[in-house]
PDB file of C-alpha atoms in Angstrom:
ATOM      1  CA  UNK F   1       0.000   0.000   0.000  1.00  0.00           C
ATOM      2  CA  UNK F   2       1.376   3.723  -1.023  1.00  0.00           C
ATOM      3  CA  UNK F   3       1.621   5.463   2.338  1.00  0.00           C
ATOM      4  CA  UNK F   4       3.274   8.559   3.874  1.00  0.00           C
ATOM      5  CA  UNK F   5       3.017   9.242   7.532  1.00  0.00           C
ATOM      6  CA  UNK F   6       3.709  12.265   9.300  1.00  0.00           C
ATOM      7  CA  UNK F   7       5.341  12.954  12.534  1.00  0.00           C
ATOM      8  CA  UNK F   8       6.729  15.348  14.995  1.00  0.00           C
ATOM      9  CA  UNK F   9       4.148  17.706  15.497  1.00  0.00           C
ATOM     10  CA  UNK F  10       3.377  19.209  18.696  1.00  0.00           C
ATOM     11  CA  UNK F  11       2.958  22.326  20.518  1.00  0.00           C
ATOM     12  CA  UNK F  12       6.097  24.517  20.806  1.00  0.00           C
ATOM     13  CA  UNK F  13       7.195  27.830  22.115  1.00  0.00           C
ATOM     14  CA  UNK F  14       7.350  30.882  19.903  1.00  0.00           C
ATOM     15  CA  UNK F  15      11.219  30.762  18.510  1.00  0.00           C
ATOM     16  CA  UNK F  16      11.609  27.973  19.330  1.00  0.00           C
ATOM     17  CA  UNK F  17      12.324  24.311  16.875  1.00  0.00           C
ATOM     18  CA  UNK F  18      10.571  21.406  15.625  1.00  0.00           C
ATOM     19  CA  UNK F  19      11.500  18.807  13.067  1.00  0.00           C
ATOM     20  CA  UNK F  20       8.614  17.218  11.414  1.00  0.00           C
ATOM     21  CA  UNK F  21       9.748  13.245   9.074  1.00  0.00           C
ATOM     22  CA  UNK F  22       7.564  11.669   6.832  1.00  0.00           C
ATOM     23  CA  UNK F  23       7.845   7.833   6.349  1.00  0.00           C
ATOM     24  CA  UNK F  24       6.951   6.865   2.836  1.00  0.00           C
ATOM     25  CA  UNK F  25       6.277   2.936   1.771  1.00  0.00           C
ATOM     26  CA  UNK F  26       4.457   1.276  -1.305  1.00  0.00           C
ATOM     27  CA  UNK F  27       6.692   3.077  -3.839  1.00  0.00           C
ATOM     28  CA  UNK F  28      10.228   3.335  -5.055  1.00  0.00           C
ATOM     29  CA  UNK F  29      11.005   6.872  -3.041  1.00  0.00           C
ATOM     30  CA  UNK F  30      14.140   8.251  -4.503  1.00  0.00           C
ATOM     31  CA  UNK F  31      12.012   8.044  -7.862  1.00  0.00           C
ATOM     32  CA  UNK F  32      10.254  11.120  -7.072  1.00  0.00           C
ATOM     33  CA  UNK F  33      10.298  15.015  -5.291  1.00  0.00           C
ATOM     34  CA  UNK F  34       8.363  15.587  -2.597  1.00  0.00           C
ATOM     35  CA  UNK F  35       6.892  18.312  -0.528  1.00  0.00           C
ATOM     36  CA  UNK F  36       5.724  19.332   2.266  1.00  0.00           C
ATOM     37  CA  UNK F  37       2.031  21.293   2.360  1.00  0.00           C
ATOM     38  CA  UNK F  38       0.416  23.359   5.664  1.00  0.00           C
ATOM     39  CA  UNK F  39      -3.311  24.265   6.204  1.00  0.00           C
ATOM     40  CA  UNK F  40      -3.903  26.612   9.061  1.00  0.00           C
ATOM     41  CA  UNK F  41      -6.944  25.703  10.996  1.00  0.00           C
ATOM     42  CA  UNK F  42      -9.848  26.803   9.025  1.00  0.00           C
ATOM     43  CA  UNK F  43      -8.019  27.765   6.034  1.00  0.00           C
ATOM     44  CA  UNK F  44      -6.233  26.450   2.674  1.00  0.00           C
ATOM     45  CA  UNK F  45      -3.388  24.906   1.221  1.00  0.00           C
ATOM     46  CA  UNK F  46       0.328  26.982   1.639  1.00  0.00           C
ATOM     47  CA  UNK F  47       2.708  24.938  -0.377  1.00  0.00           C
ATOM     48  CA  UNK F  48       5.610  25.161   2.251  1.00  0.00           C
ATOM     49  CA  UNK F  49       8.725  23.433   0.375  1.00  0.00           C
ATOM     50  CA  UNK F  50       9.767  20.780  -2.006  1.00  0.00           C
ATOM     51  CA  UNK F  51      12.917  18.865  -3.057  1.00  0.00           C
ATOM     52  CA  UNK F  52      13.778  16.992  -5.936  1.00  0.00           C
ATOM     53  CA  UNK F  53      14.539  13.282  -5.945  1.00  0.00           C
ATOM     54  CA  UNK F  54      18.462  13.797  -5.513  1.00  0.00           C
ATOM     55  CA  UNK F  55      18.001  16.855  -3.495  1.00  0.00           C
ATOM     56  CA  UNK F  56      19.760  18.778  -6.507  1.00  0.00           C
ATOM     57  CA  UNK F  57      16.257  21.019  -7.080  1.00  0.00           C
ATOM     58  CA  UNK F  58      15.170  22.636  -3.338  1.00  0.00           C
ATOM     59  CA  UNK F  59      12.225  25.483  -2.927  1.00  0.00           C
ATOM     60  CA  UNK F  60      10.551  27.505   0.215  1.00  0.00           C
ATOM     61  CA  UNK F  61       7.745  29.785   0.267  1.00  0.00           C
ATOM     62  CA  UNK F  62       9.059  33.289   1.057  1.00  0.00           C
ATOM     63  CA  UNK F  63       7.225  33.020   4.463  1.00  0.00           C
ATOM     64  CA  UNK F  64       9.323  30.421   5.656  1.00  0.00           C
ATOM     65  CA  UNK F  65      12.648  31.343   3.370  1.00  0.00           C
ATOM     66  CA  UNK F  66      15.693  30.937   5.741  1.00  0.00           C
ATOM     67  CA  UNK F  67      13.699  29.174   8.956  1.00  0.00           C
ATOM     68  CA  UNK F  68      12.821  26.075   7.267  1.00  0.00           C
ATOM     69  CA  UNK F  69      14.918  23.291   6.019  1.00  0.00           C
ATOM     70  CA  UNK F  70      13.655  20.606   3.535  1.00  0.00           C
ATOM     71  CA  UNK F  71      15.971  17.407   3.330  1.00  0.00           C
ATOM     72  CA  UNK F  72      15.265  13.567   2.580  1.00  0.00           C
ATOM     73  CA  UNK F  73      17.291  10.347   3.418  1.00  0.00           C
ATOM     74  CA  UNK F  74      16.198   8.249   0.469  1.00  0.00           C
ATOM     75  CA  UNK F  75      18.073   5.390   2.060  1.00  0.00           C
ATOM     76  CA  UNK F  76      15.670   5.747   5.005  1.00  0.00           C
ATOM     77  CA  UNK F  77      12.774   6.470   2.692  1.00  0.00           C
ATOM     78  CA  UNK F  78      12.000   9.533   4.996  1.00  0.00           C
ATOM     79  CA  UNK F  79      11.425  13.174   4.258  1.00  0.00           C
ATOM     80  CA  UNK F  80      12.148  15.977   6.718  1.00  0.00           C
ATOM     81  CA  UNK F  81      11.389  19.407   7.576  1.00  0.00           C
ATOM     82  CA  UNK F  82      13.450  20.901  10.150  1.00  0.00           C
ATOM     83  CA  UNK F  83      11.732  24.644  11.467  1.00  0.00           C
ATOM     84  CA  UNK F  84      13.592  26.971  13.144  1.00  0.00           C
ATOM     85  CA  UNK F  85      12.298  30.068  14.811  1.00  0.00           C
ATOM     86  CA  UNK F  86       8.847  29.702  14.606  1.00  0.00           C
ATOM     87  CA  UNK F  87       6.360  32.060  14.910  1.00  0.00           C
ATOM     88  CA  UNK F  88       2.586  32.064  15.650  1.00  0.00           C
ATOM     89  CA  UNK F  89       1.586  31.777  11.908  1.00  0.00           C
ATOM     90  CA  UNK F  90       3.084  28.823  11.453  1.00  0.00           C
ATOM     91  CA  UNK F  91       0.541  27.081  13.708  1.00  0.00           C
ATOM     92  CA  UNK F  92      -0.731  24.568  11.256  1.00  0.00           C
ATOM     93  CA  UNK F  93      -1.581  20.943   9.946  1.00  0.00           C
ATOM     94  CA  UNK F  94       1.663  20.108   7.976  1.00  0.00           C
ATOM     95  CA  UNK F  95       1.206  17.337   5.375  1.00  0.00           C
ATOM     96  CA  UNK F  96       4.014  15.761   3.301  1.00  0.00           C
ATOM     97  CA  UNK F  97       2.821  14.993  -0.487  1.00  0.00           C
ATOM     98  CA  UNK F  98       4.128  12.914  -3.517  1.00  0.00           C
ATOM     99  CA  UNK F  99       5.071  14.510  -6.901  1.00  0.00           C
ATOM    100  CA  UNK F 100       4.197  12.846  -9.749  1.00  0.00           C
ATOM    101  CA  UNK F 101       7.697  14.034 -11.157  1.00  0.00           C
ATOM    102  CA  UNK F 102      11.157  13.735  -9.869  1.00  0.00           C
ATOM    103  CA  UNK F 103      12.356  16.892 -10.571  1.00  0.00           C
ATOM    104  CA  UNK F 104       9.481  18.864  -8.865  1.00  0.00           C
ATOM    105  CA  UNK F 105       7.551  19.485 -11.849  1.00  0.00           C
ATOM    106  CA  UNK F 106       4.623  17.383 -11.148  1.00  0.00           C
ATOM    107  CA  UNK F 107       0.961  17.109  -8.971  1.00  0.00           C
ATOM    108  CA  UNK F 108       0.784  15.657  -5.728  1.00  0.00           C
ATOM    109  CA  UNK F 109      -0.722  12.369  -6.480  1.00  0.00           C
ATOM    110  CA  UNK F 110      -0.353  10.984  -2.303  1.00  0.00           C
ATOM    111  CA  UNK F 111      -0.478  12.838   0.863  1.00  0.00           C
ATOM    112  CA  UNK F 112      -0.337  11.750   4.219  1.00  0.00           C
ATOM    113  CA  UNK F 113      -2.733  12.461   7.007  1.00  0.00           C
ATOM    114  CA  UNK F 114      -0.677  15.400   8.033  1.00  0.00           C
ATOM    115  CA  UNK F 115       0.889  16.829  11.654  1.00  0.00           C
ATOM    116  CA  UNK F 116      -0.378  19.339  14.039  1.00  0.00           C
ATOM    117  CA  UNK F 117       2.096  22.210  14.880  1.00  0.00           C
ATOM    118  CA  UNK F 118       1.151  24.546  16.872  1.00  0.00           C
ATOM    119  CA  UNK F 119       2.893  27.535  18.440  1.00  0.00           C
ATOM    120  CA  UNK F 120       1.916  29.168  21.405  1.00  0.00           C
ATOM    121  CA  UNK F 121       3.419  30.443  24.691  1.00  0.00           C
TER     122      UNK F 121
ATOM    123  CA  UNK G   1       6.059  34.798  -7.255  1.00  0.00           C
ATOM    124  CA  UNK G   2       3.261  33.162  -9.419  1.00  0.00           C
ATOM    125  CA  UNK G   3      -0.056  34.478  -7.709  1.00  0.00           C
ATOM    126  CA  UNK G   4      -3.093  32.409  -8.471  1.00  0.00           C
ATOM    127  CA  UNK G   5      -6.441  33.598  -8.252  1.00  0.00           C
ATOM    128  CA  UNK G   6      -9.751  31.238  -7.499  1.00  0.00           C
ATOM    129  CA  UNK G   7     -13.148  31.528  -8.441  1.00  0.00           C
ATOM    130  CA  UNK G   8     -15.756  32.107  -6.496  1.00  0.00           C
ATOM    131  CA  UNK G   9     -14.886  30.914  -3.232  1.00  0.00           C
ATOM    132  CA  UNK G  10     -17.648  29.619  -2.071  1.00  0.00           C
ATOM    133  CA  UNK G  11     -21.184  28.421  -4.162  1.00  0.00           C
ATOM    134  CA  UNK G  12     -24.610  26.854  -3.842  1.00  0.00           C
ATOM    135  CA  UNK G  13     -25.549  24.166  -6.007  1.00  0.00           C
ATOM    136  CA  UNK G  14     -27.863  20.906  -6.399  1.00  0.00           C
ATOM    137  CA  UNK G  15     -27.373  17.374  -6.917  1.00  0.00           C
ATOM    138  CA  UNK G  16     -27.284  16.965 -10.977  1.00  0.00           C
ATOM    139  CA  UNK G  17     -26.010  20.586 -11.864  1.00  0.00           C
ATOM    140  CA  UNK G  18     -22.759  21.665 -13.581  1.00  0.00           C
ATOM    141  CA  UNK G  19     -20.469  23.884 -11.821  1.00  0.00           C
ATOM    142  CA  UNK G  20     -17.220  25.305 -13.122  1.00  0.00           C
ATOM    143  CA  UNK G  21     -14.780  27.018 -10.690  1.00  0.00           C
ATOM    144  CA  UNK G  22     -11.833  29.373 -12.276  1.00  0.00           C
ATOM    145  CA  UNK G  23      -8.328  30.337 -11.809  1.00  0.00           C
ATOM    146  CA  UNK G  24      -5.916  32.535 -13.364  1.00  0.00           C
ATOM    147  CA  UNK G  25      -2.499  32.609 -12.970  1.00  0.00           C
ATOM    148  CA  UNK G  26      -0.251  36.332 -12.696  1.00  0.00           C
ATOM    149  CA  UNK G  27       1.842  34.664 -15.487  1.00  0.00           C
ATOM    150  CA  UNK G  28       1.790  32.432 -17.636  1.00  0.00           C
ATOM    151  CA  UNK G  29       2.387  28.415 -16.231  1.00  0.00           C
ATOM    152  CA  UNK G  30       1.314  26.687 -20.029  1.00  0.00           C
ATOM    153  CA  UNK G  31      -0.430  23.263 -18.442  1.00  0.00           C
ATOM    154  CA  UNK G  32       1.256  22.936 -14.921  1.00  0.00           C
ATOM    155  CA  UNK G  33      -1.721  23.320 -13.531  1.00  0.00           C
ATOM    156  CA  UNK G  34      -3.395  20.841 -10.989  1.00  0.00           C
ATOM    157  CA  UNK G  35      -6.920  20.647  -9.086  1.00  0.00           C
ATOM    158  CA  UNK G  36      -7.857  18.886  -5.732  1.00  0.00           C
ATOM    159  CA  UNK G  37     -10.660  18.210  -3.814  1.00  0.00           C
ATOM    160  CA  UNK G  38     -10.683  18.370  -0.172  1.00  0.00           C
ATOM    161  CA  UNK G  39     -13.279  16.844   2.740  1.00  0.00           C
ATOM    162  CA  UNK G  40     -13.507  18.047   6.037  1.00  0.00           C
ATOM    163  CA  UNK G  41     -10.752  16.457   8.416  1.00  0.00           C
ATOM    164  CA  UNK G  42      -9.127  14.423   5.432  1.00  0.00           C
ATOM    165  CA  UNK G  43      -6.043  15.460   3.156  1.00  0.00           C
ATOM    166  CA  UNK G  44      -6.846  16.995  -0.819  1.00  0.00           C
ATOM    167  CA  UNK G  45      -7.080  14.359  -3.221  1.00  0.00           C
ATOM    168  CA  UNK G  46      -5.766  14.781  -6.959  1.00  0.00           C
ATOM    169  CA  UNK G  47      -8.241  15.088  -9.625  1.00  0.00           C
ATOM    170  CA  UNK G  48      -6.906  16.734 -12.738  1.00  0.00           C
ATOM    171  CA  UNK G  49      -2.977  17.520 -13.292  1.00  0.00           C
ATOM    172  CA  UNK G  50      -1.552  18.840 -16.774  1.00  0.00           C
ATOM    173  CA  UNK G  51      -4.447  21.287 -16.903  1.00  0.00           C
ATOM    174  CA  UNK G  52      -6.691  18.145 -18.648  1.00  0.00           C
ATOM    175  CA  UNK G  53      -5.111  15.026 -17.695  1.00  0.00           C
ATOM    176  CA  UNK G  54      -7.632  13.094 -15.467  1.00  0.00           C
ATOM    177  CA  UNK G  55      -5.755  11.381 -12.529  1.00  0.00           C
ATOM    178  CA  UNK G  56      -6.406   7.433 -12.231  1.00  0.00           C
ATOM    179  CA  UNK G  57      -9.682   6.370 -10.791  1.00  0.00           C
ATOM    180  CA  UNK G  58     -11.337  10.265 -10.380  1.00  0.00           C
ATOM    181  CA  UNK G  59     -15.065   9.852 -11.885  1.00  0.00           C
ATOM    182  CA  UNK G  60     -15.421  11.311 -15.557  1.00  0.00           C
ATOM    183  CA  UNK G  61     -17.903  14.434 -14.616  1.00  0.00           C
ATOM    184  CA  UNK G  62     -14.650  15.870 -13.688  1.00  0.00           C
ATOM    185  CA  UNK G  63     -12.731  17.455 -16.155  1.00  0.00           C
ATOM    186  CA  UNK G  64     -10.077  20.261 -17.093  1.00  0.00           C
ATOM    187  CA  UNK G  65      -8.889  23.021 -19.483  1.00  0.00           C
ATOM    188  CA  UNK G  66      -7.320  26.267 -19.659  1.00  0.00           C
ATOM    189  CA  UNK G  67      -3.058  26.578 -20.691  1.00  0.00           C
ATOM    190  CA  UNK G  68      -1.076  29.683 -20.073  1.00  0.00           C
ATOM    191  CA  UNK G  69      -2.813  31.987 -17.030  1.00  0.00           C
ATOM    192  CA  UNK G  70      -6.640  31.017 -17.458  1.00  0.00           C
ATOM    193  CA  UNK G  71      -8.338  27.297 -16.251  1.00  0.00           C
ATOM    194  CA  UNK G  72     -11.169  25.521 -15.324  1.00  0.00           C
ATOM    195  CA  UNK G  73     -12.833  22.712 -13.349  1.00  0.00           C
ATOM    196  CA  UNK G  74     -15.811  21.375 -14.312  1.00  0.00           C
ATOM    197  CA  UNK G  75     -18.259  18.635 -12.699  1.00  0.00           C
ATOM    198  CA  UNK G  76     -20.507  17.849 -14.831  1.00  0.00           C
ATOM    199  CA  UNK G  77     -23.080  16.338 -12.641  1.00  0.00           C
ATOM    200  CA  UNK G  78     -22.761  17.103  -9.355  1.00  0.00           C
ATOM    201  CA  UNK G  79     -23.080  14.619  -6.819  1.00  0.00           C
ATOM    202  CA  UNK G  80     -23.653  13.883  -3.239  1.00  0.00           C
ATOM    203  CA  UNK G  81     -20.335  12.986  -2.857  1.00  0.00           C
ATOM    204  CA  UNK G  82     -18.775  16.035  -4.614  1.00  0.00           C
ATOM    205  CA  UNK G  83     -20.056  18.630  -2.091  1.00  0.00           C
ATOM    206  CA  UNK G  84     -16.317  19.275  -0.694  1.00  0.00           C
ATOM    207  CA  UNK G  85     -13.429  22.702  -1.324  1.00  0.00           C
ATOM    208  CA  UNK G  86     -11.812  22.329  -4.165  1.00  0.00           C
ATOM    209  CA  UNK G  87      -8.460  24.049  -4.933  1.00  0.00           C
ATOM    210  CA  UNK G  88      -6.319  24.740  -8.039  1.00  0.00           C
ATOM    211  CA  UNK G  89      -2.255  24.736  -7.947  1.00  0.00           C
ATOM    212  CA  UNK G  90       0.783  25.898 -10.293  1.00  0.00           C
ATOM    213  CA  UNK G  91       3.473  23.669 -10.075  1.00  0.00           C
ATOM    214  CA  UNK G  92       5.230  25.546 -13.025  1.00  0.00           C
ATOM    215  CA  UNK G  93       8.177  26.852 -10.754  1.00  0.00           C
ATOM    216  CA  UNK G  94       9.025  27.496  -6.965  1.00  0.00           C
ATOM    217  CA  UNK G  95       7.504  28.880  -4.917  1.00  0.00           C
ATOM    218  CA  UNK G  96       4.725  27.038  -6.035  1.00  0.00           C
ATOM    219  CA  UNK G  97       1.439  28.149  -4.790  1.00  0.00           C
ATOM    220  CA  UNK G  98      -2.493  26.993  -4.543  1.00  0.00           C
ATOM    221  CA  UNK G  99      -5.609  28.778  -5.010  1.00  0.00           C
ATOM    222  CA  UNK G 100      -7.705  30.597  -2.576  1.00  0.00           C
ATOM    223  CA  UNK G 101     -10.182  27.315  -2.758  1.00  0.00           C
ATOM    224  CA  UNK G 102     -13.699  27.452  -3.486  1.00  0.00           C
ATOM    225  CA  UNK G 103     -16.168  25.289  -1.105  1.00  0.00           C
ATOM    226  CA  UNK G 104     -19.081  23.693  -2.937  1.00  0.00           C
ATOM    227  CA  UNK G 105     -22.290  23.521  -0.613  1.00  0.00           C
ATOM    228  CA  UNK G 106     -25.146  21.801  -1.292  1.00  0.00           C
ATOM    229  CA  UNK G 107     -28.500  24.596  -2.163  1.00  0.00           C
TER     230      UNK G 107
END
């Protein structure tokens, strides 16, 4: 069965760190980029960051530009977002997704169940 | 960055009609445009990537069209089962970005 799973969410301090992994199975992972995707509660999609199937092709939205970190261990078949500093807006349900392409080029064809973060004093 | 703009973001329709939601893109993306439909408390689900291209196993009252800065999603039929947000995406460089969404409630 194609499956990615989320972890590391929680509830964190404002400036504070998280790291969020995503465990993929069911397909060959370094085939294809992934991504990761937020939804704050109540509202839509914020592509967040994506990374190519060799790791040679990486991209951030601007609002998380130099705080977040995208990486993968394809050996591990894992995905990874490591976020630094985090602020109040990036309270959110963070879900890791499947490109069709392995360059970064494609639509996100699987998608986990996603990870709370939420950041709060 | 690529701004994309949905429409409407929210409508009223009835079992059997056709609805069409829009998006435009600031620039142009030629087809690397994708739509998904979303449930409350699940993750989006692809329905339509390369602008037309319907994704395996997504009912054929769905379909696509538009290239360059203007596309569409149309169910043909609506169902029960349809009554969800749906949301558009360019994938044609980073940052890539999604749509506004546009919830489809039942009339």
């Amino acid at each position: 069965e194609v499956q990615l799973v989320e972890s590391g969410g929680g509830l964190v301090q404002p400036g504070r760190s998280l790291r969020l992994s995503c465990a993929a199975s069911g397909f060959t992972f370094d085939d294809y980029a992934m991504h990761w995707v937020r939804q704050a509660p109540g509202k839509g999609l914020e592509w967040v960051s994506g990374i190519s199937w060799n790791s040679g092709s990486i991209g951030y939205a601007d609002s998380v530009k130099g705080r977040f970190t995208i990486s993968r261990d394809n050996a591990k078949n894992s995905l990874y977002l490591q976020m630094n500093s985090l602020r109040a807006e990036d309270t959110a349900l963070y879900y890791c997704a499947k490109d069709k392409s392995g360059e970064g080029l494609g639509a996100f064809d699987i998608w986990g169940q996603g990870t709370m973060v939420t950041v709060s004093s | 960055a690529i701004r994309i703009t949905q429409s409407p973001s929210s409508l009223s329709a009835s079992t059997g009609d056709r609805v069409t939601i829009t998006c435009r893109a600031s620039q142009g993306i030629s087809s690397y445009l994708a739509w998904y439909q979303q449930k409350p408390g699940k993750a989006p689900k692809l329905l339509i990537y390369a602008a037309s291209t319907l994704q395996s196993g997504v009912p054929s009252r769905f379909s696509g069209s538009g290239s360059g800065t203007d596309f569409t999603l149309t169910i043909s039929c609506l169902q029960s089962e349809d009554f969800a947000t749906y949301y558009c995406q360019q994938y044609y460089s980073y940052p890539q970005g999604f749509g506004g969404g546009t919830k489809v409630e039942i009339k």
